[in-house]
Amino acid sequence: MKRKKERKRRSRSTVLTIDVGGSHVKVMTNKGRTKREFSSGPHLSAKTMVKKVKDLTKDWCYDVVSVGYPGPVVRNRPFAEPHNLGPGWAGFDFEKAFGRRTKVVNDALMQALGNYQGGKMLFLGLGTGLGSAMIVDGVLEPMELAHLPYRKGKTFEDFVGAAGLKHLGKIKWKRSVDDVVKRLIAALEPEYVVLGGGNAHKIGKPPHYARLGTNNKAFKGGYRLWQE
């Protein structure tokens, strides 16, 4: 009976989801469904991000918060500083800063959860960097594949992230994406692959072994974090 009441209470809660990216921070609630955003970049600290979110949503009411963070998360806090943002993120207490119950997860995992349709799924986020996560029969597994060595002394992210797209050009970048995805499928053996992130649409028609996700699914993932 107690669990049933808790589920009912959660379903009524208004969730503010924050998707922190290397170029923008986007926010939305599960009730209003209106997206707002502001620029991020290499000088944005966690403290400044919270202040900007509060200013941007001062006319919104919400009960709990979900944060998608572009890096590893341990015990509901960023474990390391992000590669594409400013300092002051590692160990930051978002729950205290927002004054509300808050769940912090890797941003790729939040997008993955929004795109999840059961079974064993590999999610790869093609954006400023390379995000990655797996969900296996409902069990969430954030991953850090971006900085594994790939070719010529460089990493997966160097080839398939935004820098790789700019340096290689679209055709060679698409070939690199195809090769990286095939290697990860061989290693991890998912039932299906979802390609998300801001640059996923530049692939055009996805390969037969993958489907394209949408960036707005990150918000759905943020809402799902508060469901059973």
PDB file of C-alpha atoms in Angstrom:
ATOM      1  CA  MET A   1       0.000   0.000   0.000  1.00  0.00           C
ATOM      2  CA  LYS A   2       2.857   2.357   0.883  1.00  0.00           C
ATOM      3  CA  ARG A   3       4.608   1.651  -2.453  1.00  0.00           C
ATOM      4  CA  LYS A   4       1.361   2.270  -4.316  1.00  0.00           C
ATOM      5  CA  LYS A   5       0.949   5.670  -2.631  1.00  0.00           C
ATOM      6  CA  GLU A   6       4.568   6.546  -3.451  1.00  0.00           C
ATOM      7  CA  ARG A   7       4.062   5.686  -7.150  1.00  0.00           C
ATOM      8  CA  LYS A   8       0.878   7.781  -7.240  1.00  0.00           C
ATOM      9  CA  ARG A   9       2.655  10.713  -5.598  1.00  0.00           C
ATOM     10  CA  ARG A  10       5.524  10.492  -8.095  1.00  0.00           C
ATOM     11  CA  SER A  11       3.135  10.440 -11.041  1.00  0.00           C
ATOM     12  CA  ARG A  12       1.654  13.733  -9.850  1.00  0.00           C
ATOM     13  CA  SER A  13       5.048  15.412  -9.334  1.00  0.00           C
ATOM     14  CA  THR A  14       6.201  18.086 -11.747  1.00  0.00           C
ATOM     15  CA  VAL A  15       9.704  17.201 -12.957  1.00  0.00           C
ATOM     16  CA  LEU A  16      12.137  19.838 -14.170  1.00  0.00           C
ATOM     17  CA  THR A  17      14.590  18.170 -16.541  1.00  0.00           C
ATOM     18  CA  ILE A  18      17.905  19.875 -17.343  1.00  0.00           C
ATOM     19  CA  ASP A  19      19.926  18.656 -20.313  1.00  0.00           C
ATOM     20  CA  VAL A  20      23.471  20.020 -19.980  1.00  0.00           C
ATOM     21  CA  GLY A  21      25.348  20.088 -23.279  1.00  0.00           C
ATOM     22  CA  GLY A  22      28.646  21.433 -24.516  1.00  0.00           C
ATOM     23  CA  SER A  23      26.959  24.260 -26.439  1.00  0.00           C
ATOM     24  CA  HIS A  24      23.552  24.699 -24.766  1.00  0.00           C
ATOM     25  CA  VAL A  25      21.681  23.946 -21.541  1.00  0.00           C
ATOM     26  CA  LYS A  26      18.042  23.032 -22.224  1.00  0.00           C
ATOM     27  CA  VAL A  27      15.200  22.810 -19.685  1.00  0.00           C
ATOM     28  CA  MET A  28      11.618  21.559 -19.748  1.00  0.00           C
ATOM     29  CA  THR A  29       8.998  20.212 -17.322  1.00  0.00           C
ATOM     30  CA  ASN A  30       6.771  17.192 -17.837  1.00  0.00           C
ATOM     31  CA  LYS A  31       3.670  19.341 -17.350  1.00  0.00           C
ATOM     32  CA  GLY A  32       4.342  22.497 -19.380  1.00  0.00           C
ATOM     33  CA  ARG A  33       6.369  20.836 -22.161  1.00  0.00           C
ATOM     34  CA  THR A  34       7.830  24.193 -23.185  1.00  0.00           C
ATOM     35  CA  LYS A  35      11.568  24.084 -23.876  1.00  0.00           C
ATOM     36  CA  ARG A  36      13.852  26.926 -22.888  1.00  0.00           C
ATOM     37  CA  GLU A  37      17.632  27.113 -23.282  1.00  0.00           C
ATOM     38  CA  PHE A  38      20.755  29.201 -22.922  1.00  0.00           C
ATOM     39  CA  SER A  39      24.327  28.912 -24.226  1.00  0.00           C
ATOM     40  CA  SER A  40      26.872  26.924 -22.190  1.00  0.00           C
ATOM     41  CA  GLY A  41      30.477  26.671 -23.440  1.00  0.00           C
ATOM     42  CA  PRO A  42      33.957  26.268 -21.922  1.00  0.00           C
ATOM     43  CA  HIS A  43      33.508  28.831 -19.124  1.00  0.00           C
ATOM     44  CA  LEU A  44      30.208  27.622 -17.626  1.00  0.00           C
ATOM     45  CA  SER A  45      30.507  26.412 -14.013  1.00  0.00           C
ATOM     46  CA  ALA A  46      27.936  24.306 -12.157  1.00  0.00           C
ATOM     47  CA  LYS A  47      27.092  27.186  -9.826  1.00  0.00           C
ATOM     48  CA  THR A  48      26.492  29.561 -12.751  1.00  0.00           C
ATOM     49  CA  MET A  49      24.417  26.930 -14.544  1.00  0.00           C
ATOM     50  CA  VAL A  50      22.105  26.558 -11.531  1.00  0.00           C
ATOM     51  CA  LYS A  51      21.697  30.340 -11.249  1.00  0.00           C
ATOM     52  CA  LYS A  52      20.862  30.653 -14.957  1.00  0.00           C
ATOM     53  CA  VAL A  53      18.343  27.789 -14.760  1.00  0.00           C
ATOM     54  CA  LYS A  54      16.639  29.402 -11.753  1.00  0.00           C
ATOM     55  CA  ASP A  55      16.463  32.741 -13.558  1.00  0.00           C
ATOM     56  CA  LEU A  56      15.149  31.111 -16.731  1.00  0.00           C
ATOM     57  CA  THR A  57      12.430  29.136 -14.871  1.00  0.00           C
ATOM     58  CA  LYS A  58      11.440  31.621 -12.155  1.00  0.00           C
ATOM     59  CA  ASP A  59       7.852  31.590 -13.476  1.00  0.00           C
ATOM     60  CA  TRP A  60       7.695  27.761 -13.374  1.00  0.00           C
ATOM     61  CA  CYS A  61       6.645  25.512 -10.477  1.00  0.00           C
ATOM     62  CA  TYR A  62       8.296  22.101 -10.092  1.00  0.00           C
ATOM     63  CA  ASP A  63       8.699  19.478  -7.358  1.00  0.00           C
ATOM     64  CA  VAL A  64      11.809  17.513  -8.344  1.00  0.00           C
ATOM     65  CA  VAL A  65      14.765  17.932 -10.698  1.00  0.00           C
ATOM     66  CA  SER A  66      16.571  15.659 -13.179  1.00  0.00           C
ATOM     67  CA  VAL A  67      20.004  16.676 -14.459  1.00  0.00           C
ATOM     68  CA  GLY A  68      21.755  15.117 -17.455  1.00  0.00           C
ATOM     69  CA  TYR A  69      25.482  15.776 -16.985  1.00  0.00           C
ATOM     70  CA  PRO A  70      28.109  15.321 -19.763  1.00  0.00           C
ATOM     71  CA  GLY A  71      30.477  13.122 -17.759  1.00  0.00           C
ATOM     72  CA  PRO A  72      30.620  10.328 -15.177  1.00  0.00           C
ATOM     73  CA  VAL A  73      28.296  10.541 -12.163  1.00  0.00           C
ATOM     74  CA  VAL A  74      28.825   8.794  -8.812  1.00  0.00           C
ATOM     75  CA  ARG A  75      26.342   8.907  -5.907  1.00  0.00           C
ATOM     76  CA  ASN A  76      24.219  11.556  -7.575  1.00  0.00           C
ATOM     77  CA  ARG A  77      27.099  13.989  -8.148  1.00  0.00           C
ATOM     78  CA  PRO A  78      29.490  14.619 -11.069  1.00  0.00           C
ATOM     79  CA  PHE A  79      32.613  12.522 -10.537  1.00  0.00           C
ATOM     80  CA  ALA A  80      34.966  14.474 -12.808  1.00  0.00           C
ATOM     81  CA  GLU A  81      35.146  17.829 -14.542  1.00  0.00           C
ATOM     82  CA  PRO A  82      33.537  17.920 -18.027  1.00  0.00           C
ATOM     83  CA  HIS A  83      35.689  18.196 -21.150  1.00  0.00           C
ATOM     84  CA  ASN A  84      33.644  20.937 -22.821  1.00  0.00           C
ATOM     85  CA  LEU A  85      32.533  23.134 -19.899  1.00  0.00           C
ATOM     86  CA  GLY A  86      34.134  25.269 -17.188  1.00  0.00           C
ATOM     87  CA  PRO A  87      35.433  24.128 -13.749  1.00  0.00           C
ATOM     88  CA  GLY A  88      33.495  23.519 -10.530  1.00  0.00           C
ATOM     89  CA  TRP A  89      31.348  20.522 -11.477  1.00  0.00           C
ATOM     90  CA  ALA A  90      33.048  17.573  -9.763  1.00  0.00           C
ATOM     91  CA  GLY A  91      31.297  16.818  -6.471  1.00  0.00           C
ATOM     92  CA  PHE A  92      28.782  19.634  -6.890  1.00  0.00           C
ATOM     93  CA  ASP A  93      25.607  19.127  -4.795  1.00  0.00           C
ATOM     94  CA  PHE A  94      22.746  19.941  -7.184  1.00  0.00           C
ATOM     95  CA  GLU A  95      20.088  18.867  -4.679  1.00  0.00           C
ATOM     96  CA  LYS A  96      21.298  21.445  -2.165  1.00  0.00           C
ATOM     97  CA  ALA A  97      21.672  24.108  -4.878  1.00  0.00           C
ATOM     98  CA  PHE A  98      18.120  23.648  -6.190  1.00  0.00           C
ATOM     99  CA  GLY A  99      16.561  23.020  -2.774  1.00  0.00           C
ATOM    100  CA  ARG A 100      14.592  20.081  -4.197  1.00  0.00           C
ATOM    101  CA  ARG A 101      15.078  16.344  -4.564  1.00  0.00           C
ATOM    102  CA  THR A 102      17.384  15.938  -7.548  1.00  0.00           C
ATOM    103  CA  LYS A 103      18.628  12.999  -9.609  1.00  0.00           C
ATOM    104  CA  VAL A 104      21.853  13.447 -11.581  1.00  0.00           C
ATOM    105  CA  VAL A 105      22.840  10.994 -14.332  1.00  0.00           C
ATOM    106  CA  ASN A 106      25.147  10.987 -17.320  1.00  0.00           C
ATOM    107  CA  ASP A 107      23.495  12.960 -20.147  1.00  0.00           C
ATOM    108  CA  ALA A 108      23.794  10.077 -22.626  1.00  0.00           C
ATOM    109  CA  LEU A 109      22.101   7.770 -20.125  1.00  0.00           C
ATOM    110  CA  MET A 110      19.215  10.223 -19.779  1.00  0.00           C
ATOM    111  CA  GLN A 111      18.802  10.314 -23.580  1.00  0.00           C
ATOM    112  CA  ALA A 112      19.084   6.538 -23.693  1.00  0.00           C
ATOM    113  CA  LEU A 113      16.307   6.137 -21.128  1.00  0.00           C
ATOM    114  CA  GLY A 114      14.058   8.402 -23.192  1.00  0.00           C
ATOM    115  CA  ASN A 115      14.653   6.238 -26.292  1.00  0.00           C
ATOM    116  CA  TYR A 116      14.490   2.863 -24.548  1.00  0.00           C
ATOM    117  CA  GLN A 117      11.988   0.274 -25.809  1.00  0.00           C
ATOM    118  CA  GLY A 118      13.026  -2.768 -23.813  1.00  0.00           C
ATOM    119  CA  GLY A 119      15.707  -5.438 -24.191  1.00  0.00           C
ATOM    120  CA  LYS A 120      19.411  -4.687 -24.581  1.00  0.00           C
ATOM    121  CA  MET A 121      20.027  -1.272 -26.132  1.00  0.00           C
ATOM    122  CA  LEU A 122      23.229   0.632 -26.933  1.00  0.00           C
ATOM    123  CA  PHE A 123      22.861   4.398 -27.162  1.00  0.00           C
ATOM    124  CA  LEU A 124      25.478   6.620 -28.809  1.00  0.00           C
ATOM    125  CA  GLY A 125      25.174  10.401 -28.681  1.00  0.00           C
ATOM    126  CA  LEU A 126      26.804  12.210 -31.599  1.00  0.00           C
ATOM    127  CA  GLY A 127      27.168  15.785 -30.388  1.00  0.00           C
ATOM    128  CA  THR A 128      29.998  17.994 -29.220  1.00  0.00           C
ATOM    129  CA  GLY A 129      31.623  14.770 -28.037  1.00  0.00           C
ATOM    130  CA  LEU A 130      30.523  11.117 -28.021  1.00  0.00           C
ATOM    131  CA  GLY A 131      28.083  10.047 -25.318  1.00  0.00           C
ATOM    132  CA  SER A 132      27.378   6.393 -24.614  1.00  0.00           C
ATOM    133  CA  ALA A 133      25.126   4.265 -22.444  1.00  0.00           C
ATOM    134  CA  MET A 134      23.493   0.851 -22.334  1.00  0.00           C
ATOM    135  CA  ILE A 135      20.217  -0.300 -20.850  1.00  0.00           C
ATOM    136  CA  VAL A 136      19.834  -4.039 -20.338  1.00  0.00           C
ATOM    137  CA  ASP A 137      16.354  -5.266 -19.395  1.00  0.00           C
ATOM    138  CA  GLY A 138      15.675  -2.010 -17.568  1.00  0.00           C
ATOM    139  CA  VAL A 139      19.043  -1.825 -15.800  1.00  0.00           C
ATOM    140  CA  LEU A 140      20.771   1.512 -16.516  1.00  0.00           C
ATOM    141  CA  GLU A 141      24.494   1.386 -17.323  1.00  0.00           C
ATOM    142  CA  PRO A 142      26.289   4.660 -18.092  1.00  0.00           C
ATOM    143  CA  MET A 143      29.457   4.194 -20.136  1.00  0.00           C
ATOM    144  CA  GLU A 144      32.526   6.254 -21.029  1.00  0.00           C
ATOM    145  CA  LEU A 145      33.597   5.008 -24.469  1.00  0.00           C
ATOM    146  CA  ALA A 146      34.459   8.387 -25.998  1.00  0.00           C
ATOM    147  CA  HIS A 147      38.088   8.512 -24.903  1.00  0.00           C
ATOM    148  CA  LEU A 148      39.086   4.940 -25.667  1.00  0.00           C
ATOM    149  CA  PRO A 149      41.962   4.723 -28.198  1.00  0.00           C
ATOM    150  CA  TYR A 150      40.828   4.310 -31.790  1.00  0.00           C
ATOM    151  CA  ARG A 151      43.262   5.180 -34.620  1.00  0.00           C
ATOM    152  CA  LYS A 152      46.431   7.234 -35.186  1.00  0.00           C
ATOM    153  CA  GLY A 153      46.808   7.872 -31.471  1.00  0.00           C
ATOM    154  CA  LYS A 154      43.341   9.428 -31.303  1.00  0.00           C
ATOM    155  CA  THR A 155      40.082   8.426 -29.634  1.00  0.00           C
ATOM    156  CA  PHE A 156      36.590   7.509 -30.825  1.00  0.00           C
ATOM    157  CA  GLU A 157      35.446  11.033 -29.924  1.00  0.00           C
ATOM    158  CA  ASP A 158      38.210  12.634 -32.002  1.00  0.00           C
ATOM    159  CA  PHE A 159      36.760  10.964 -35.093  1.00  0.00           C
ATOM    160  CA  VAL A 160      32.978  11.000 -34.526  1.00  0.00           C
ATOM    161  CA  GLY A 161      32.487  14.089 -32.322  1.00  0.00           C
ATOM    162  CA  ALA A 162      31.972  17.631 -33.594  1.00  0.00           C
ATOM    163  CA  ALA A 163      35.733  18.176 -34.033  1.00  0.00           C
ATOM    164  CA  GLY A 164      35.928  15.060 -36.198  1.00  0.00           C
ATOM    165  CA  LEU A 165      33.045  16.255 -38.364  1.00  0.00           C
ATOM    166  CA  LYS A 166      34.751  19.608 -38.893  1.00  0.00           C
ATOM    167  CA  HIS A 167      38.180  18.115 -39.624  1.00  0.00           C
ATOM    168  CA  LEU A 168      37.169  15.117 -41.754  1.00  0.00           C
ATOM    169  CA  GLY A 169      34.208  16.526 -43.627  1.00  0.00           C
ATOM    170  CA  LYS A 170      30.764  14.946 -43.728  1.00  0.00           C
ATOM    171  CA  ILE A 171      31.524  11.944 -45.984  1.00  0.00           C
ATOM    172  CA  LYS A 172      34.600  10.722 -44.091  1.00  0.00           C
ATOM    173  CA  TRP A 173      32.898  11.501 -40.774  1.00  0.00           C
ATOM    174  CA  LYS A 174      29.942   9.281 -41.726  1.00  0.00           C
ATOM    175  CA  ARG A 175      32.372   6.472 -42.593  1.00  0.00           C
ATOM    176  CA  SER A 176      34.027   6.880 -39.203  1.00  0.00           C
ATOM    177  CA  VAL A 177      30.658   6.746 -37.448  1.00  0.00           C
ATOM    178  CA  ASP A 178      29.784   3.575 -39.349  1.00  0.00           C
ATOM    179  CA  ASP A 179      33.093   1.931 -38.404  1.00  0.00           C
ATOM    180  CA  VAL A 180      32.932   2.942 -34.731  1.00  0.00           C
ATOM    181  CA  VAL A 181      29.350   1.733 -34.351  1.00  0.00           C
ATOM    182  CA  LYS A 182      30.184  -1.624 -35.956  1.00  0.00           C
ATOM    183  CA  ARG A 183      33.165  -2.088 -33.596  1.00  0.00           C
ATOM    184  CA  LEU A 184      31.031  -1.314 -30.539  1.00  0.00           C
ATOM    185  CA  ILE A 185      28.267  -3.655 -31.703  1.00  0.00           C
ATOM    186  CA  ALA A 186      30.822  -6.463 -32.074  1.00  0.00           C
ATOM    187  CA  ALA A 187      32.179  -5.807 -28.577  1.00  0.00           C
ATOM    188  CA  LEU A 188      28.931  -5.191 -26.662  1.00  0.00           C
ATOM    189  CA  GLU A 189      26.383  -7.264 -28.656  1.00  0.00           C
ATOM    190  CA  PRO A 190      23.279  -5.083 -28.183  1.00  0.00           C
ATOM    191  CA  GLU A 191      19.897  -6.070 -29.609  1.00  0.00           C
ATOM    192  CA  TYR A 192      19.554  -2.619 -31.168  1.00  0.00           C
ATOM    193  CA  VAL A 193      21.393   0.701 -31.404  1.00  0.00           C
ATOM    194  CA  VAL A 194      20.016   4.217 -31.113  1.00  0.00           C
ATOM    195  CA  LEU A 195      22.025   7.148 -32.487  1.00  0.00           C
ATOM    196  CA  GLY A 196      21.149  10.463 -30.837  1.00  0.00           C
ATOM    197  CA  GLY A 197      22.776  13.816 -30.170  1.00  0.00           C
ATOM    198  CA  GLY A 198      22.815  17.040 -32.152  1.00  0.00           C
ATOM    199  CA  ASN A 199      24.705  15.627 -35.146  1.00  0.00           C
ATOM    200  CA  ALA A 200      22.818  12.350 -35.550  1.00  0.00           C
ATOM    201  CA  HIS A 201      20.530  13.807 -38.228  1.00  0.00           C
ATOM    202  CA  LYS A 202      23.585  14.524 -40.416  1.00  0.00           C
ATOM    203  CA  ILE A 203      23.959  10.800 -41.023  1.00  0.00           C
ATOM    204  CA  GLY A 204      20.877  10.903 -43.233  1.00  0.00           C
ATOM    205  CA  LYS A 205      19.348   7.468 -43.629  1.00  0.00           C
ATOM    206  CA  PRO A 206      20.653   5.407 -40.686  1.00  0.00           C
ATOM    207  CA  PRO A 207      22.378   2.049 -41.304  1.00  0.00           C
ATOM    208  CA  HIS A 208      20.184  -1.045 -41.050  1.00  0.00           C
ATOM    209  CA  TYR A 209      21.558  -1.934 -37.605  1.00  0.00           C
ATOM    210  CA  ALA A 210      20.614   1.395 -35.973  1.00  0.00           C
ATOM    211  CA  ARG A 211      17.812   3.920 -35.695  1.00  0.00           C
ATOM    212  CA  LEU A 212      17.899   7.638 -35.028  1.00  0.00           C
ATOM    213  CA  GLY A 213      16.725   9.033 -31.717  1.00  0.00           C
ATOM    214  CA  THR A 214      15.688  12.614 -31.033  1.00  0.00           C
ATOM    215  CA  ASN A 215      17.233  15.127 -28.652  1.00  0.00           C
ATOM    216  CA  ASN A 216      13.884  15.807 -26.994  1.00  0.00           C
ATOM    217  CA  LYS A 217      13.912  12.211 -25.729  1.00  0.00           C
ATOM    218  CA  ALA A 218      16.404  13.433 -23.099  1.00  0.00           C
ATOM    219  CA  PHE A 219      13.479  15.181 -21.422  1.00  0.00           C
ATOM    220  CA  LYS A 220      11.425  11.991 -21.512  1.00  0.00           C
ATOM    221  CA  GLY A 221      14.380  10.199 -19.902  1.00  0.00           C
ATOM    222  CA  GLY A 222      14.491  12.847 -17.176  1.00  0.00           C
ATOM    223  CA  TYR A 223      10.820  12.281 -16.411  1.00  0.00           C
ATOM    224  CA  ARG A 224      11.266   8.494 -16.449  1.00  0.00           C
ATOM    225  CA  LEU A 225      13.970   8.747 -13.763  1.00  0.00           C
ATOM    226  CA  TRP A 226      11.185   9.514 -11.287  1.00  0.00           C
ATOM    227  CA  GLN A 227       9.002   6.606 -12.367  1.00  0.00           C
ATOM    228  CA  GLU A 228       9.335   3.041 -11.091  1.00  0.00           C
TER     229      GLU A 228
END
